Protein backbone atom coordinates (compact mmCIF):
# COMPACT_ATOMS: atom_id res chain seq x y z
CA MET A 1 -0.59 -11.18 21.89
CA LYS A 2 1.20 -10.65 25.21
CA GLY A 3 -1.42 -12.64 27.09
CA LEU A 4 -0.74 -15.76 25.04
CA THR A 5 2.77 -16.51 26.32
CA PRO A 6 3.01 -20.31 26.90
CA ARG A 7 2.92 -21.23 30.61
CA CYS A 8 2.10 -24.97 30.62
CA GLY A 9 5.04 -26.69 28.96
CA TRP A 10 4.53 -28.64 25.77
CA LEU A 11 0.70 -28.44 25.95
CA ALA A 12 0.69 -24.66 25.91
CA GLY A 13 3.26 -24.73 23.14
CA ALA A 14 1.09 -27.05 21.07
CA LEU A 15 -1.94 -24.87 21.63
CA TRP A 16 0.08 -21.85 20.58
CA LEU A 17 1.01 -23.52 17.30
CA LEU A 18 -2.65 -24.37 16.66
CA LEU A 19 -3.74 -20.82 17.45
CA VAL A 20 -1.23 -19.04 15.22
CA PRO A 21 -3.11 -19.47 11.91
CA ALA A 22 -6.41 -18.43 13.47
CA LEU A 23 -4.83 -15.43 15.15
CA ALA A 24 -3.15 -14.43 11.91
CA ARG A 25 -6.50 -14.54 10.15
CA ALA A 26 -8.05 -12.45 12.93
CA GLU A 27 -5.28 -9.87 12.60
CA VAL A 28 -5.72 -9.70 8.85
CA SER A 29 -9.48 -9.34 9.26
CA ALA A 30 -9.00 -6.40 11.62
CA ALA A 31 -6.19 -4.80 9.60
CA LEU A 32 -7.82 -4.86 6.18
CA PRO A 33 -10.62 -2.34 6.90
CA GLU A 34 -8.01 0.00 8.42
CA ALA A 35 -5.81 -0.32 5.33
CA VAL A 36 -8.73 0.25 2.96
CA ASP A 37 -9.95 3.26 4.96
CA GLU A 38 -6.47 4.80 4.82
CA GLN A 39 -6.56 4.70 1.03
CA VAL A 40 -10.13 5.98 0.83
CA GLU A 41 -9.06 9.01 2.87
CA ARG A 42 -5.95 9.41 0.73
CA GLY A 43 -8.09 9.22 -2.38
CA TRP A 44 -9.85 12.46 -1.52
CA ASP A 45 -6.72 14.33 -2.65
CA HIS A 46 -4.78 11.69 -4.58
CA PRO A 47 -7.24 9.27 -6.25
CA VAL A 48 -4.85 7.71 -8.77
CA GLU A 49 -2.29 6.82 -6.11
CA ALA A 50 -5.00 5.54 -3.78
CA LEU A 51 -6.51 3.27 -6.45
CA ARG A 52 -3.07 1.87 -7.18
CA ALA A 53 -2.46 1.21 -3.48
CA LEU A 54 -5.83 -0.52 -3.13
CA ASP A 55 -4.86 -2.88 -5.95
CA ALA A 56 -1.64 -3.69 -4.07
CA LEU A 57 -3.58 -4.58 -0.91
CA ALA A 58 -4.92 -7.70 -2.64
CA THR A 59 -1.43 -9.18 -2.51
CA ARG A 60 -0.90 -8.29 1.15
CA PHE A 61 -4.03 -9.92 2.54
CA PRO A 62 -4.96 -13.55 1.89
CA ALA A 63 -8.35 -14.39 0.48
CA GLY A 64 -11.07 -14.54 3.10
CA ALA A 65 -14.66 -13.68 3.84
CA GLY A 66 -15.40 -10.16 2.70
CA ARG A 67 -11.90 -9.36 1.41
CA THR A 68 -12.85 -8.93 -2.25
CA ARG A 69 -15.92 -6.91 -1.37
CA MET A 70 -14.02 -4.60 1.00
CA LEU A 71 -11.36 -3.90 -1.61
CA LEU A 72 -14.00 -3.22 -4.24
CA LEU A 73 -15.85 -0.87 -1.91
CA GLY A 74 -12.64 1.06 -1.28
CA ARG A 75 -12.05 1.42 -5.01
CA GLY A 76 -15.66 2.44 -5.56
CA LEU A 77 -15.60 5.16 -2.89
CA VAL A 78 -12.38 6.65 -4.23
CA ALA A 79 -13.56 6.54 -7.84
CA ALA A 80 -17.01 7.91 -7.03
CA ALA A 81 -15.72 10.79 -4.89
CA SER A 82 -13.30 11.83 -7.63
CA ALA A 83 -15.94 11.48 -10.40
CA HIS A 84 -14.14 8.65 -12.22
CA ALA A 85 -17.26 7.41 -13.96
CA ALA A 86 -15.77 4.39 -15.73
CA ASP A 87 -14.04 3.05 -12.60
CA THR A 88 -17.19 3.63 -10.53
CA ALA A 89 -19.36 1.70 -12.99
CA GLU A 90 -16.83 -1.14 -13.16
CA VAL A 91 -16.75 -1.48 -9.36
CA MET A 92 -20.53 -1.47 -9.08
CA SER A 93 -20.78 -4.24 -11.69
CA ALA A 94 -18.17 -6.28 -9.83
CA LEU A 95 -20.02 -5.81 -6.53
CA ALA A 96 -23.26 -6.93 -8.18
CA ARG A 97 -21.59 -10.24 -9.05
CA LEU A 98 -21.00 -10.84 -5.32
CA ASP A 99 -24.72 -11.24 -4.68
CA ALA A 100 -24.08 -14.12 -2.25
CA ASP A 101 -22.61 -11.55 0.16
CA PRO A 102 -25.51 -9.68 1.81
CA LEU A 103 -23.41 -6.53 2.17
CA SER A 104 -22.60 -6.20 -1.54
CA LYS A 105 -25.96 -4.52 -2.21
CA ALA A 106 -25.33 -2.03 0.59
CA ASP A 107 -21.88 -1.28 -0.83
CA ILE A 108 -23.36 -0.63 -4.28
CA GLU A 109 -25.82 1.84 -2.77
CA LEU A 110 -23.04 3.55 -0.76
CA VAL A 111 -20.91 3.96 -3.88
CA ARG A 112 -23.98 5.27 -5.75
CA ALA A 113 -24.66 7.78 -2.95
CA THR A 114 -21.03 8.93 -2.98
CA ARG A 115 -21.13 9.45 -6.74
CA ALA A 116 -24.41 11.37 -6.43
CA ASP A 117 -22.81 13.52 -3.73
CA ALA A 118 -19.94 14.37 -6.09
CA ASP A 119 -22.49 15.21 -8.79
CA GLY A 120 -24.58 17.35 -6.44
CA ASP A 121 -27.67 15.16 -6.87
CA GLY A 122 -29.21 15.42 -3.41
CA ASP A 123 -32.28 13.29 -4.12
CA ALA A 124 -30.12 10.41 -5.34
CA VAL A 125 -27.86 10.75 -2.29
CA MET A 126 -30.84 10.47 0.03
CA LYS A 127 -32.33 7.45 -1.72
CA ALA A 128 -29.09 5.47 -2.06
CA GLY A 129 -27.69 6.50 1.33
CA ALA A 130 -30.84 5.41 3.16
CA ALA A 131 -30.89 2.10 1.28
CA ALA A 132 -27.25 1.40 2.16
CA LEU A 133 -27.75 2.26 5.83
CA GLU A 134 -30.77 -0.01 6.15
CA ILE A 135 -28.91 -3.02 4.73
CA TYR A 136 -25.92 -2.42 6.98
CA ARG A 137 -28.21 -2.18 10.01
CA LEU A 138 -29.93 -5.45 9.12
CA ASN A 139 -26.73 -7.43 8.56
CA CYS A 140 -24.03 -6.01 10.82
CA PRO A 141 -22.09 -6.88 12.84
CA GLU A 142 -22.93 -10.54 12.15
CA ALA A 143 -22.02 -10.62 8.44
CA ALA A 144 -18.38 -11.21 7.52
CA GLY A 145 -16.45 -8.07 6.71
CA CYS A 146 -18.77 -5.57 8.41
CA ASP A 147 -17.06 -2.23 8.91
CA TYR A 148 -18.70 0.52 10.95
CA ARG A 149 -17.07 3.12 8.70
CA SER A 150 -19.48 2.24 5.91
CA SER A 151 -22.49 3.01 8.11
CA TRP A 152 -20.77 6.18 9.32
CA HIS A 153 -20.18 7.30 5.74
CA ALA A 154 -23.86 6.78 4.90
CA LEU A 155 -24.92 8.71 8.01
CA LYS A 156 -22.60 11.58 7.13
CA LEU A 157 -24.01 11.87 3.61
CA LEU A 158 -27.58 11.74 4.88
CA ALA A 159 -26.91 14.36 7.57
CA ARG A 160 -25.31 16.75 5.12
CA HIS A 161 -27.99 16.51 2.48
CA GLU A 162 -30.88 16.67 4.93
CA ALA A 163 -29.30 19.88 6.23
CA MET A 164 -29.01 21.21 2.69
CA ARG A 165 -32.70 20.45 2.18
CA GLY A 166 -33.57 22.43 5.30
CA GLN A 167 -34.55 19.34 7.29
CA SER A 168 -32.44 20.34 10.27
CA HIS A 169 -34.07 18.07 12.85
CA VAL A 170 -33.58 14.97 10.69
CA ALA A 171 -30.06 16.10 9.84
CA PHE A 172 -29.25 16.42 13.54
CA GLU A 173 -30.50 12.89 14.21
CA TYR A 174 -28.23 11.49 11.50
CA ALA A 175 -25.25 13.52 12.74
CA GLN A 176 -25.90 12.41 16.33
CA ALA A 177 -26.06 8.77 15.20
CA ALA A 178 -22.77 9.23 13.35
CA ALA A 179 -21.13 10.74 16.44
CA ASP A 180 -22.42 7.96 18.69
CA LEU A 181 -21.19 5.29 16.28
CA ALA A 182 -17.73 6.83 16.02
CA ALA A 183 -17.51 7.28 19.81
CA SER A 184 -18.49 3.65 20.39
CA LYS A 185 -15.53 2.59 18.23
CA GLY A 186 -13.06 5.05 19.75
CA ASP A 187 -12.77 6.83 16.39
CA ARG A 188 -11.94 10.37 17.47
CA PRO A 189 -11.48 11.88 13.98
CA ARG A 190 -14.94 10.76 12.86
CA GLU A 191 -16.52 11.72 16.16
CA ALA A 192 -14.99 15.19 15.83
CA LEU A 193 -16.36 15.62 12.31
CA SER A 194 -19.78 14.35 13.39
CA ARG A 195 -19.96 16.77 16.30
CA GLY A 196 -18.94 19.55 13.92
CA MET A 197 -21.96 18.64 11.77
CA MET A 198 -24.15 18.67 14.88
CA ALA A 199 -22.86 22.14 15.76
CA ASN A 200 -23.64 23.45 12.27
CA VAL A 201 -27.17 22.09 12.38
CA LEU A 202 -27.80 23.52 15.86
CA GLY A 203 -26.49 26.87 14.64
CA GLU A 204 -28.94 26.79 11.75
CA GLN A 205 -31.71 26.09 14.25
CA GLY A 206 -30.68 29.16 16.25
CA ASP A 207 -29.54 27.16 19.28
CA ALA A 208 -26.27 29.04 19.75
CA ALA A 209 -25.53 27.66 23.23
CA ARG A 210 -25.76 23.98 22.25
CA ALA A 211 -23.96 24.69 18.97
CA HIS A 212 -21.07 26.23 20.91
CA GLN A 213 -20.99 23.24 23.26
CA GLN A 214 -20.81 20.73 20.42
CA LEU A 215 -18.24 22.76 18.51
CA ALA A 216 -16.00 23.02 21.57
CA ALA A 217 -16.18 19.24 22.04
CA ALA A 218 -15.45 18.72 18.34
CA LEU A 219 -12.41 21.00 18.43
CA GLN A 220 -11.04 19.28 21.52
CA LEU A 221 -11.39 15.90 19.82
CA ALA A 222 -9.86 17.20 16.59
CA ARG A 223 -6.82 18.60 18.38
CA SER A 224 -6.34 15.34 20.27
CA THR A 225 -5.99 13.44 16.97
CA GLY A 226 -2.93 15.39 15.87
CA LEU A 227 -4.33 15.32 12.32
CA PRO A 228 -4.18 18.77 10.67
CA ALA A 229 -6.77 17.81 8.03
CA ILE A 230 -9.35 17.08 10.74
CA GLU A 231 -8.55 20.31 12.56
CA SER A 232 -8.79 22.22 9.29
CA ARG A 233 -12.29 20.88 8.62
CA LEU A 234 -13.39 21.81 12.14
CA GLN A 235 -12.09 25.35 11.67
CA ILE A 236 -14.59 25.64 8.82
CA CYS A 237 -17.31 25.08 11.42
CA VAL A 238 -15.76 27.82 13.58
CA GLN A 239 -15.74 30.12 10.56
CA ILE A 240 -19.39 29.38 9.75
CA ALA A 241 -20.41 30.02 13.35
CA ALA A 242 -18.57 33.36 13.34
CA GLU A 243 -20.17 34.41 10.06
CA ARG A 244 -23.58 33.44 11.41
CA ARG A 245 -23.21 35.87 14.32
CA GLY A 246 -21.76 38.56 12.02
CA ASP A 247 -18.19 38.48 13.36
CA LEU A 248 -16.22 38.63 10.12
CA ALA A 249 -12.91 39.23 11.91
CA ALA A 250 -13.30 35.94 13.81
CA ALA A 251 -14.41 34.23 10.61
CA TRP A 252 -11.27 35.47 8.84
CA ARG A 253 -9.06 34.20 11.67
CA ALA A 254 -10.73 30.77 11.58
CA GLY A 255 -10.45 30.62 7.79
CA SER A 256 -6.78 31.57 7.92
CA THR A 257 -6.13 28.90 10.55
CA ALA A 258 -8.01 26.38 8.44
CA LEU A 259 -5.89 27.26 5.39
CA ALA A 260 -2.64 26.93 7.34
CA LEU A 261 -3.74 23.52 8.63
CA ALA A 262 -4.79 22.43 5.13
CA ARG A 263 -1.33 23.30 3.85
CA LEU A 264 0.23 21.42 6.76
CA ALA A 265 -1.91 18.42 5.79
CA ASP A 266 -0.79 18.80 2.15
CA SER A 267 -4.43 18.59 1.04
CA PRO A 268 -5.00 20.33 -2.32
CA ARG A 269 -8.79 20.02 -2.00
CA LEU A 270 -8.87 21.53 1.47
CA ILE A 271 -6.48 24.30 0.43
CA ALA A 272 -8.72 25.22 -2.51
CA GLN A 273 -11.82 25.10 -0.31
CA GLN A 274 -10.29 27.31 2.37
CA GLN A 275 -9.00 29.81 -0.17
CA GLY A 276 -12.53 30.05 -1.57
CA ASN A 277 -13.93 30.55 1.94
CA LEU A 278 -11.48 33.39 2.61
CA ALA A 279 -12.35 34.99 -0.72
CA ASP A 280 -16.03 34.91 0.26
CA ILE A 281 -15.28 36.60 3.59
CA ALA A 282 -13.13 39.25 1.90
């Protein structure tokens, strides 16, 4: 708010007083998606604590357009990713009651896709993820409470499951769209993860040169974030690339680096995943 320092005597002061409530609402509107996203990320390893923190956010942010829906979506994503069936069903029912909000249907589909992802149901992921993405595209950014992270999450799920189905060209398009969206918002962690997905897909296609280019860009972005969890996930991509070219020594080094970073991030899920990866290499 540095640019709003009063410069015109009492008139500027009066305008400042009139602007304060509106500015406060704007700040809350911008801060809430960040706060919800923080807990969704936390919920990957600590779902109970994240759900409790999401409940507490309702007291920090005053009621406003999209607030209830955003908090419900956060709860739904945490519950669905951790396979809390009862909580997931409760959130989806609550979102269905917000039918006046055009984004509530998209949120239901995104929660459904996340739950299907946790269950390993690829067909359900594709159906729900595509439905969510279409509604977000039709309504954002005009609708109240739009958050690009929801579209990014749908794109990530679609990219991963298209790749698993062997549809590498479609998977690459989704991953590219996710990277472009993250880059447009200055979200380096999500751009890094997206470019890592692009590198994996290109590697599967046999395009080693472009895969290396994307992976190098992803690693540079990941290191610039200072977030060990992001770097750990990108080291998985390095490991996969090394295994693909038959260099098990390089794969072991990448896996060991990934494990050390996972421990630094205090991420039980990543630690378990990296230990499994190292066991496979051994």
